[in-house]
Coordinates of C-alpha atoms and ligand atoms in Angstrom, one line a residue:
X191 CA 66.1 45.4 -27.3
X192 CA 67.1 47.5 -24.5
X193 CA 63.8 47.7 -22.6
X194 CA 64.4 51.1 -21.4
X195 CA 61.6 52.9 -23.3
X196 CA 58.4 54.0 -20.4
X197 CA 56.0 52.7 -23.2
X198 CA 57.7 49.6 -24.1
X199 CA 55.1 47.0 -24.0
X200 CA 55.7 43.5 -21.8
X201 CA 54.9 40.5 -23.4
X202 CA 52.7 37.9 -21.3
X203 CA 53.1 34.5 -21.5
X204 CA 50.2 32.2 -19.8
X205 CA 52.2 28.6 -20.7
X206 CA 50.2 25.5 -20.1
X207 CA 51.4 22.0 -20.7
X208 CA 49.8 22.0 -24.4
X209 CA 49.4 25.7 -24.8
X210 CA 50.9 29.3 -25.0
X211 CA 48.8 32.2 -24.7
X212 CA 50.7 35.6 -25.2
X213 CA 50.3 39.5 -25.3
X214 CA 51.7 42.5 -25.8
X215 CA 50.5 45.0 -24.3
X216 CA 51.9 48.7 -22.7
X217 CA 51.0 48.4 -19.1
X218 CA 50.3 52.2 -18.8
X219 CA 48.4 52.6 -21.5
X220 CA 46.3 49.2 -21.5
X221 CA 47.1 49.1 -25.0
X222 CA 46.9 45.6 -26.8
X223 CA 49.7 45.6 -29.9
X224 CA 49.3 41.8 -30.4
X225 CA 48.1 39.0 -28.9
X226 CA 47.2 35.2 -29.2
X227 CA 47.4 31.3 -28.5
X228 CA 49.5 28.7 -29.7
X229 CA 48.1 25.3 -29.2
X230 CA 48.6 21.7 -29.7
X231 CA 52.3 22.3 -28.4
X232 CA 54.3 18.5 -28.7
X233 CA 51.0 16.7 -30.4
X234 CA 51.3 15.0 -33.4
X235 CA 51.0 16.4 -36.4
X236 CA 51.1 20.1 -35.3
X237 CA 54.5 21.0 -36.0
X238 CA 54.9 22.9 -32.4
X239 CA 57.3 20.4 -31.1
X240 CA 57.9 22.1 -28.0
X241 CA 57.5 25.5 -25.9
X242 CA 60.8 26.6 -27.9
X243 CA 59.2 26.1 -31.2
X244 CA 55.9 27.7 -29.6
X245 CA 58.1 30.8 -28.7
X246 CA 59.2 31.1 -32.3
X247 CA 56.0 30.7 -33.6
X248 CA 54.7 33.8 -31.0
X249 CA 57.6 35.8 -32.8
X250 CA 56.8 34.8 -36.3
X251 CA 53.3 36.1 -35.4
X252 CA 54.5 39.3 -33.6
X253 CA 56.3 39.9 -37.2
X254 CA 53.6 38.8 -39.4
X255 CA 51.3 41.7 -37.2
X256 CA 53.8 44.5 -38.2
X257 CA 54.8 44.4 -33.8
X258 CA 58.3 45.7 -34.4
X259 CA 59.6 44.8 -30.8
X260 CA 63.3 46.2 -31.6
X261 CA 61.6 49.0 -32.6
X262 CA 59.5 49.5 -29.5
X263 CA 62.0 48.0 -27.2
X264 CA 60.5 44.7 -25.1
X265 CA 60.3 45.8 -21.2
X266 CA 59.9 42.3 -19.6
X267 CA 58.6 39.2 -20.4
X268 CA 55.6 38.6 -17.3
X269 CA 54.7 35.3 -17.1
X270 CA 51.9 33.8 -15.4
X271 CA 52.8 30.6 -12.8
X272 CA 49.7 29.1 -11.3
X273 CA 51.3 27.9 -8.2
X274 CA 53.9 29.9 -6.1
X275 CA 54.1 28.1 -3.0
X276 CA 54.2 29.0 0.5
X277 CA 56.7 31.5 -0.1
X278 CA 56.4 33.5 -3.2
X279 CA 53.5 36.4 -2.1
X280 CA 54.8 39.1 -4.8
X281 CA 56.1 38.9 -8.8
X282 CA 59.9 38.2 -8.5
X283 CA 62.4 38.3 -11.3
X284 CA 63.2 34.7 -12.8
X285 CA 66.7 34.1 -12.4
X286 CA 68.2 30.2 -12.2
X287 CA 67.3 30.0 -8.1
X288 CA 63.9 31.0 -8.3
X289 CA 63.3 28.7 -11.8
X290 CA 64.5 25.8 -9.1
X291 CA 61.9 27.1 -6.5
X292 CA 59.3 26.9 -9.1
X293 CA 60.2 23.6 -9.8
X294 CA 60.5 22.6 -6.4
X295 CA 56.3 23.3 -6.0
X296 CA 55.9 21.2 -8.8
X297 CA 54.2 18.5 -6.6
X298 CA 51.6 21.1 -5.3
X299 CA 50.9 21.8 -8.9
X300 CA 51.4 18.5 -10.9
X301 CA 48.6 19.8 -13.2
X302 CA 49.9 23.6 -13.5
X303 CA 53.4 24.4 -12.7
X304 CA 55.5 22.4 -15.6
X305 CA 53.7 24.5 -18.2
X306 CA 54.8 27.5 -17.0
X307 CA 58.2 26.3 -16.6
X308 CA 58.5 25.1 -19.9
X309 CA 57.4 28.9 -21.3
X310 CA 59.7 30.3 -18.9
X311 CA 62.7 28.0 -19.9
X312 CA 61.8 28.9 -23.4
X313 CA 61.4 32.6 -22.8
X314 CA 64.9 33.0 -21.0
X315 CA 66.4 31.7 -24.0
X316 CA 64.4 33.5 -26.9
X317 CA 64.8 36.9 -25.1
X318 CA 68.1 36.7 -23.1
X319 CA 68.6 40.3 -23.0
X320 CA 65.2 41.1 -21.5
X321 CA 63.7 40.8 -18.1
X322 CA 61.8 37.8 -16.9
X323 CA 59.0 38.6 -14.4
X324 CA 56.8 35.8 -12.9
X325 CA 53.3 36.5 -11.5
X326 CA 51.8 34.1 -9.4
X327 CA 48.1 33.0 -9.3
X328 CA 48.5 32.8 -5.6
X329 CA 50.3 35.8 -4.3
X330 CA 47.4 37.9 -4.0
X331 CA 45.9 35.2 -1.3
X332 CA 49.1 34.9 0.5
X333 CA 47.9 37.7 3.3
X334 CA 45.1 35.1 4.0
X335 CA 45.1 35.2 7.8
X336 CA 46.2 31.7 9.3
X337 CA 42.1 30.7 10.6
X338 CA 41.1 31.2 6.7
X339 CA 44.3 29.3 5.5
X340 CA 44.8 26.3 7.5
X341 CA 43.0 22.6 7.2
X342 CA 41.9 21.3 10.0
X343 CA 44.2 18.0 10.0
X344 CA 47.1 17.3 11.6
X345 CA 49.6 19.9 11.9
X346 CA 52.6 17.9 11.0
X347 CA 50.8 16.4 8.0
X348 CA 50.4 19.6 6.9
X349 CA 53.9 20.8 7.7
X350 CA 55.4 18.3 6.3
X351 CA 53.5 18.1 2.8
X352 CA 53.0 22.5 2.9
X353 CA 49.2 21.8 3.1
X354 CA 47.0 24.7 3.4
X355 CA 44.3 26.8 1.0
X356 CA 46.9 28.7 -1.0
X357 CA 43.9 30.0 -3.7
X358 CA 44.1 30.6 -7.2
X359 CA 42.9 33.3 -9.7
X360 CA 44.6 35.9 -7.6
X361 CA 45.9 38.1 -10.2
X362 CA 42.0 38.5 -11.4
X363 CA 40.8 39.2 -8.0
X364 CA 43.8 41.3 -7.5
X365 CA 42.8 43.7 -10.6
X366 CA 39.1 43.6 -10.2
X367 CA 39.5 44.7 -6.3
X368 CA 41.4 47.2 -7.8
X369 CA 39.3 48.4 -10.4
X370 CA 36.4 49.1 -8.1
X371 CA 37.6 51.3 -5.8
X372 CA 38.3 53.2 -8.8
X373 CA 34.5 52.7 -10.0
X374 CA 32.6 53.5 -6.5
X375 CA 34.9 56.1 -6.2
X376 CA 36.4 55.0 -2.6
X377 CA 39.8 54.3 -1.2
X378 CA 40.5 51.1 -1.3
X379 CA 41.1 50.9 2.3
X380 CA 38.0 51.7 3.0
X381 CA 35.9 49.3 2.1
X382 CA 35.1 45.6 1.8
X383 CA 34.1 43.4 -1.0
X384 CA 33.4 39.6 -2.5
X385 CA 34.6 39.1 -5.9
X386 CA 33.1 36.6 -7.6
X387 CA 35.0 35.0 -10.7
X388 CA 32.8 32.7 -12.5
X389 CA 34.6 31.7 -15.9
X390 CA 35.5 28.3 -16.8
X391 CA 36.7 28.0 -13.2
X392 CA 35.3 29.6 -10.7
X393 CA 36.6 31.5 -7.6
X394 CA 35.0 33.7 -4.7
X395 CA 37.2 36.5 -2.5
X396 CA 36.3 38.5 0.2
X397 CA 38.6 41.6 0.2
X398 CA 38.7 44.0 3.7
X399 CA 40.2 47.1 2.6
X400 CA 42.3 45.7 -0.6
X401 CA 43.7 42.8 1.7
X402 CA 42.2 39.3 0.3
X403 CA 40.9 37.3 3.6
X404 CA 39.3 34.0 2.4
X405 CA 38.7 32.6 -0.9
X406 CA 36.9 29.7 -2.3
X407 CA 40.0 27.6 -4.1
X408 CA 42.1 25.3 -1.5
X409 CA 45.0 24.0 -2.1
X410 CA 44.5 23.4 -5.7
X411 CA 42.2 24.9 -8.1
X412 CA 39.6 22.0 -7.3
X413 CA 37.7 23.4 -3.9
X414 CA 35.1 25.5 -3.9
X415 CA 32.3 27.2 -6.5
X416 CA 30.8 24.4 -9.0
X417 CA 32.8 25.2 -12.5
X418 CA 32.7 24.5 -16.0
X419 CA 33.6 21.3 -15.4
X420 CA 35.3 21.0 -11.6
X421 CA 33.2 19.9 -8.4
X422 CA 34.3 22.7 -6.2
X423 CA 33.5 21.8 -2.8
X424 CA 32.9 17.9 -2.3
X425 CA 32.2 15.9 1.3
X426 CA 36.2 14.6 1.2
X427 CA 34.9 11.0 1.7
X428 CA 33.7 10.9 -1.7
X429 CA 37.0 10.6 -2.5
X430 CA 37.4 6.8 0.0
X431 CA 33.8 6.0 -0.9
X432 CA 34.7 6.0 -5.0
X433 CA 38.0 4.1 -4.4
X434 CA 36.7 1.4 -1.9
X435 CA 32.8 1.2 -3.2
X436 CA 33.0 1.6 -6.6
X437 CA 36.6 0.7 -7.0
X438 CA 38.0 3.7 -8.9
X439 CA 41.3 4.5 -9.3
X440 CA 42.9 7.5 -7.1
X441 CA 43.9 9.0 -10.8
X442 CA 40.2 8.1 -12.0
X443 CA 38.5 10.3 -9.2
X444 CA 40.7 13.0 -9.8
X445 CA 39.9 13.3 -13.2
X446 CA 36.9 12.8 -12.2
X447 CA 36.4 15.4 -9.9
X448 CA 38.5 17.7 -12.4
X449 CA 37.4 17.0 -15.8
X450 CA 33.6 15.7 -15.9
X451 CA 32.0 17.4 -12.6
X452 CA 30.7 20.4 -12.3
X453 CA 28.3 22.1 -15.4
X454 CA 29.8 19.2 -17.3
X455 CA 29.0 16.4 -14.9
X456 CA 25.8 17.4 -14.2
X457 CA 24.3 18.4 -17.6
X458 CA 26.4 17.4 -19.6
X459 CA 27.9 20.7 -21.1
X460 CA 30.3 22.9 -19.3
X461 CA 30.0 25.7 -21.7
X462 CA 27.5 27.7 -19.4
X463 CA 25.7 29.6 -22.1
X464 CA 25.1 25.8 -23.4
X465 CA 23.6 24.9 -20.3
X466 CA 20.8 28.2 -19.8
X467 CA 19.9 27.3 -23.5
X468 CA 19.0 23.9 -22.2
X469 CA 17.8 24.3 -19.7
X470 CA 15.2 27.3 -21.5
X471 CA 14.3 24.7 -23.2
X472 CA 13.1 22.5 -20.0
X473 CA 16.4 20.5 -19.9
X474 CA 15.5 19.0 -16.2
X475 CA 19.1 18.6 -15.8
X476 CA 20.3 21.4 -16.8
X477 CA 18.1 23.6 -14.4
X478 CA 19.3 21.5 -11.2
X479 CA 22.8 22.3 -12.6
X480 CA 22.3 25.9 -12.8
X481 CA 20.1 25.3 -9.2
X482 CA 23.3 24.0 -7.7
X483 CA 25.6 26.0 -9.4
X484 CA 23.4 29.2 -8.0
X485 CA 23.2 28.2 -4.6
X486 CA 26.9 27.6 -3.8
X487 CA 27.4 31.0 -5.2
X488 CA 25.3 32.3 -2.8
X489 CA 26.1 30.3 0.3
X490 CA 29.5 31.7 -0.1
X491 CA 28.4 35.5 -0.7
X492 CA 26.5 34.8 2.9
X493 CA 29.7 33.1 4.2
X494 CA 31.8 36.5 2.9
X495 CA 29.6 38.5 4.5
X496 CA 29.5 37.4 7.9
X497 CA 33.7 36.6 7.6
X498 CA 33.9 40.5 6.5
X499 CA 31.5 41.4 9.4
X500 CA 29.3 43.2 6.8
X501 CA 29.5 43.7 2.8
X502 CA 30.0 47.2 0.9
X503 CA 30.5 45.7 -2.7
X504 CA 29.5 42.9 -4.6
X505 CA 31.3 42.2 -7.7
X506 CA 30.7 39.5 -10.8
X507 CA 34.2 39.1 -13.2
X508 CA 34.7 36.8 -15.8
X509 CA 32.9 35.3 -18.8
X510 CA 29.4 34.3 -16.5
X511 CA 30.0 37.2 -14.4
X512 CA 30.1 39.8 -16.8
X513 CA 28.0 38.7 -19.5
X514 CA 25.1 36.9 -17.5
X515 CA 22.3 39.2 -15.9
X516 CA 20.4 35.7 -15.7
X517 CA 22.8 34.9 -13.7
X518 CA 24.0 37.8 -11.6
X519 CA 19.6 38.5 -11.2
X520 CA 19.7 34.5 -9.3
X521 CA 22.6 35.0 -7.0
X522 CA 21.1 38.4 -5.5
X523 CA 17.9 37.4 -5.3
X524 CA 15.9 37.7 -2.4
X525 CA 18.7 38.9 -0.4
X526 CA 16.8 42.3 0.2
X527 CA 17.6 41.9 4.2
X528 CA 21.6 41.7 3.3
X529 CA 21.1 44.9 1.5
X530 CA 22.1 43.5 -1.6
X531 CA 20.1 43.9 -4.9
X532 CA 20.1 44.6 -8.3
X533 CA 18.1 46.9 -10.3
X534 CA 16.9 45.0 -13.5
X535 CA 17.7 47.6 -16.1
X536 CA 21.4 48.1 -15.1
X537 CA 21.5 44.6 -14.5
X538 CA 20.2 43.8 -18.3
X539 CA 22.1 46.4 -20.3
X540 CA 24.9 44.9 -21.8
X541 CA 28.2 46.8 -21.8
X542 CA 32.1 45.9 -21.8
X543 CA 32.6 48.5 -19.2
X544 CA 32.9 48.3 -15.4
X545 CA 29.7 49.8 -14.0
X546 CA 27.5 49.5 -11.3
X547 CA 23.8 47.3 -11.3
X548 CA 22.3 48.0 -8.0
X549 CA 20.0 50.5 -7.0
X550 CA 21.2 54.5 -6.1
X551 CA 21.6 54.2 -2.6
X552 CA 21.6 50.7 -2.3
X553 CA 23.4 49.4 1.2
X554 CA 25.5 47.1 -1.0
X555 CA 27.1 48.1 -4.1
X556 CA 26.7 45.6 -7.1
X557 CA 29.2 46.1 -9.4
X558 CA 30.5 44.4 -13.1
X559 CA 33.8 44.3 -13.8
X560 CA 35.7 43.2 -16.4
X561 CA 39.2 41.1 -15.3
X562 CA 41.9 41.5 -17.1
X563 CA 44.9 39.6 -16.2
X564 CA 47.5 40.1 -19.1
X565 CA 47.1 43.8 -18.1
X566 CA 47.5 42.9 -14.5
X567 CA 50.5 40.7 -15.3
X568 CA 51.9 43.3 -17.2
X569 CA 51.5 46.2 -14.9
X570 CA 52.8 44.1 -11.8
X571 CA 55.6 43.3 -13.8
X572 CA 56.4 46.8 -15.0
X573 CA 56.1 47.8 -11.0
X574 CA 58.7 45.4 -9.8
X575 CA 61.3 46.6 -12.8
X576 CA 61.1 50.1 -11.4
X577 CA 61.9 49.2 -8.0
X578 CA 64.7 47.9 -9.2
X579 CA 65.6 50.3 -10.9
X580 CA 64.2 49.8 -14.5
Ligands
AMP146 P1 36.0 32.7 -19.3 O1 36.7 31.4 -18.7 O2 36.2 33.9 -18.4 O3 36.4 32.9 -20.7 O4 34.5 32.3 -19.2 C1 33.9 31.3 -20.0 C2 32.5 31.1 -19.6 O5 31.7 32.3 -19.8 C3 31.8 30.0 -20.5 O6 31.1 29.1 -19.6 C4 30.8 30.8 -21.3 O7 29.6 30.0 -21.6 C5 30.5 31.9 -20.4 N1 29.9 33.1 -21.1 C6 30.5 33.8 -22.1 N2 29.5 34.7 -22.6 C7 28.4 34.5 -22.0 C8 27.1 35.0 -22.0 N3 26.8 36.0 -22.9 N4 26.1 34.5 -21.2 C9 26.4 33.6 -20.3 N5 27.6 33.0 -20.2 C10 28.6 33.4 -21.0

């Protein structure tokens, strides 16, 4: 496998503690030659012992699909780290020092961070010849200026502990930034936007001129927009309250707060499709959750405005965002004096492609887009090979 090819593909790895997502995929063409998820990795019973065995098993399926990677040549292995720390604010290529680093921002990423160290570990010895390429989840909100970034707490606590909103899903709001300049048709320079990720977790961004300067997510995943089945943004006393009230363990709330919050906590599914069926149906429960889940959206679109100093697109990514007109009809609505709106056919025609939903001539763009983070992986990887020289 020499790697040298311009239309070599890049395999992506997205390794979680139990689970290895992968695909291949030619970062200039977008095209997908394989792709898939290995799960169950080190349970009982499912014959994946480990993230080496779940590495073989990707390459069992790549040749059970006819993907002929000697053939095609492999250009890098990009591999998605959740967490990447104060200092890592662009992909770098893994070598036995920055593996260390990764595993030194372990404790910021308990949850996150072995996963992907375990793929990589795997990965480096499966495909020694090739380049290893890791992508943080963070980088892109690394320009956050310091007044968006910092907790107000004691600067030495925070010093000492690297405490600050680092924000996550960055490689999503990285592409979809990206990919509407291209679909209004305007420099990406020129403009500013809030991209709204609404998946299983959930994320806001407000973007001034391709630069991210705030986002929802803190200093883990947890802060923020309600999710699937996260809090998002909590009163931090709940946390004292539940431990010396109601005498919960520290690791209770957090799984708490983590695991049965958000849609989950509140109606009891965190499958958000689940919870509009429901709550059509005159689930009272489900329609607060979808009433709270709605108006954190839009207290932080009004937030992103006023931090941006004024809003030229809107954009809704993910599974909600780009599947949910329901949805994307709630947060705009009545938001007329912002300038934002959506016009109801565009919003209700269903597509896979990016487009724009608001009204010709609307002050505010409203925009879906699709995300697409293997690609993004891919592609960033592929970028930092050629500055070094392939
Ligand atoms: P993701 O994490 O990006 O795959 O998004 C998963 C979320 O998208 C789940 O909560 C799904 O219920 C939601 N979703 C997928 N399709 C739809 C749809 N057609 N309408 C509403 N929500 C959807």
């Amino acid at each position: 496998m020499t790697g040298s090819s311009p239309q070599a593909p890049v395999l992506v790895l997205n390794a979680g503690s139990s689970s290895l997502k992968y695909q291949v995929v030619v970062p200039e063409s977008a095209e997908v030659l394989a792709g898939g998820t290995v799960e169950r990795i080190g349970e009982d019973g499912s014959g994946v012992a480990d993230h080496a065995a779940a590495v073989r098993t990707v390459t069992d399926q790549l040749d059970a699909a006819g993907v002929d990677l000697a053939r095609t040549g492999l250009r890098a292995v990009g591999h998605r780290v959740v967490h990447g720390g104060p200092d890592f604010s662009d992909p770098v290529l893994l070598d036995d020092a920055v593996v260390a680093d990764i595993r030194d921002l372990v404790p910021l990423a308990p949850l996150h961070n072995p996963g992907a160290l375990a793929g990589i570990e795997a990965a480096r010895d499966a495909f020694a010849d090739v380049a290893q390429v890791a992508v943080f989840d963070t980088a892109f909100f690394a320009s956050l200026p310091a007044a968006a970034a910092t907790y107000a707490i004691p600067k030495e606590v925070s010093e000492e502990h690297r405490l600050r909103r680092y924000g996550f899903h960055g490689t999503s709001h990285r592409y979809v930034s990206r990919a509407v300049a291209d679909l209004v048709g305007r420099p990406l320079e020129s403009f500013t936007q809030v991209v709204l990720h609404l998946g299983n977790g959930c994320s806001a961004s407000a973007v001034d001129g391709g630069v991210a300067v705030d986002t929802s997510m803190g200093l883990t995943p947890l802060q923020g927009l309600v999710m699937g089945t996260r809090s998002g943004d909590v009163d931090p006393a709940v946390f004292t309250f539940l431990h010396q009230q109601a005498g919960m363990s520290v690791a209770d709330i957090d799984t708490m707060l983590n695991k049965r919050s958000g849609l989950k906590g509140l109606a009891g599914a965190n499958d958000f499709r689940e919870v509009l069926a429901r709550a059509d149906d005159g689930d009272a429960d489900a329609r607060l959750a979808l009433d709270v889940y709605v108006h954190r959206l839009r207290h932080y679109v009004g937030a992103y405005t006023a931090v941006l100093g004024g809003l030229d697109v809107l954009t809704f990514t993910a599974g909600v965002g780009e599947n949910s007109p329901v949805l994307r009809a709630a947060v705009v609505a009545n938001l007329g004096r912002l300038g934002i709106a959506v016009d109801p056919a565009r919003n209700e025609a269903r597509s896979r492609e990016a487009r724009v939903i608001s009204p010709d001539g609307s002050p505010v763009t409203v925009t879906v887009v699709p995300t697409n983070e293997e690609l993004e992986i891919a592609r960033q990887a592929a970028a930092l090979l050629e500055r070094h020289g392939g």
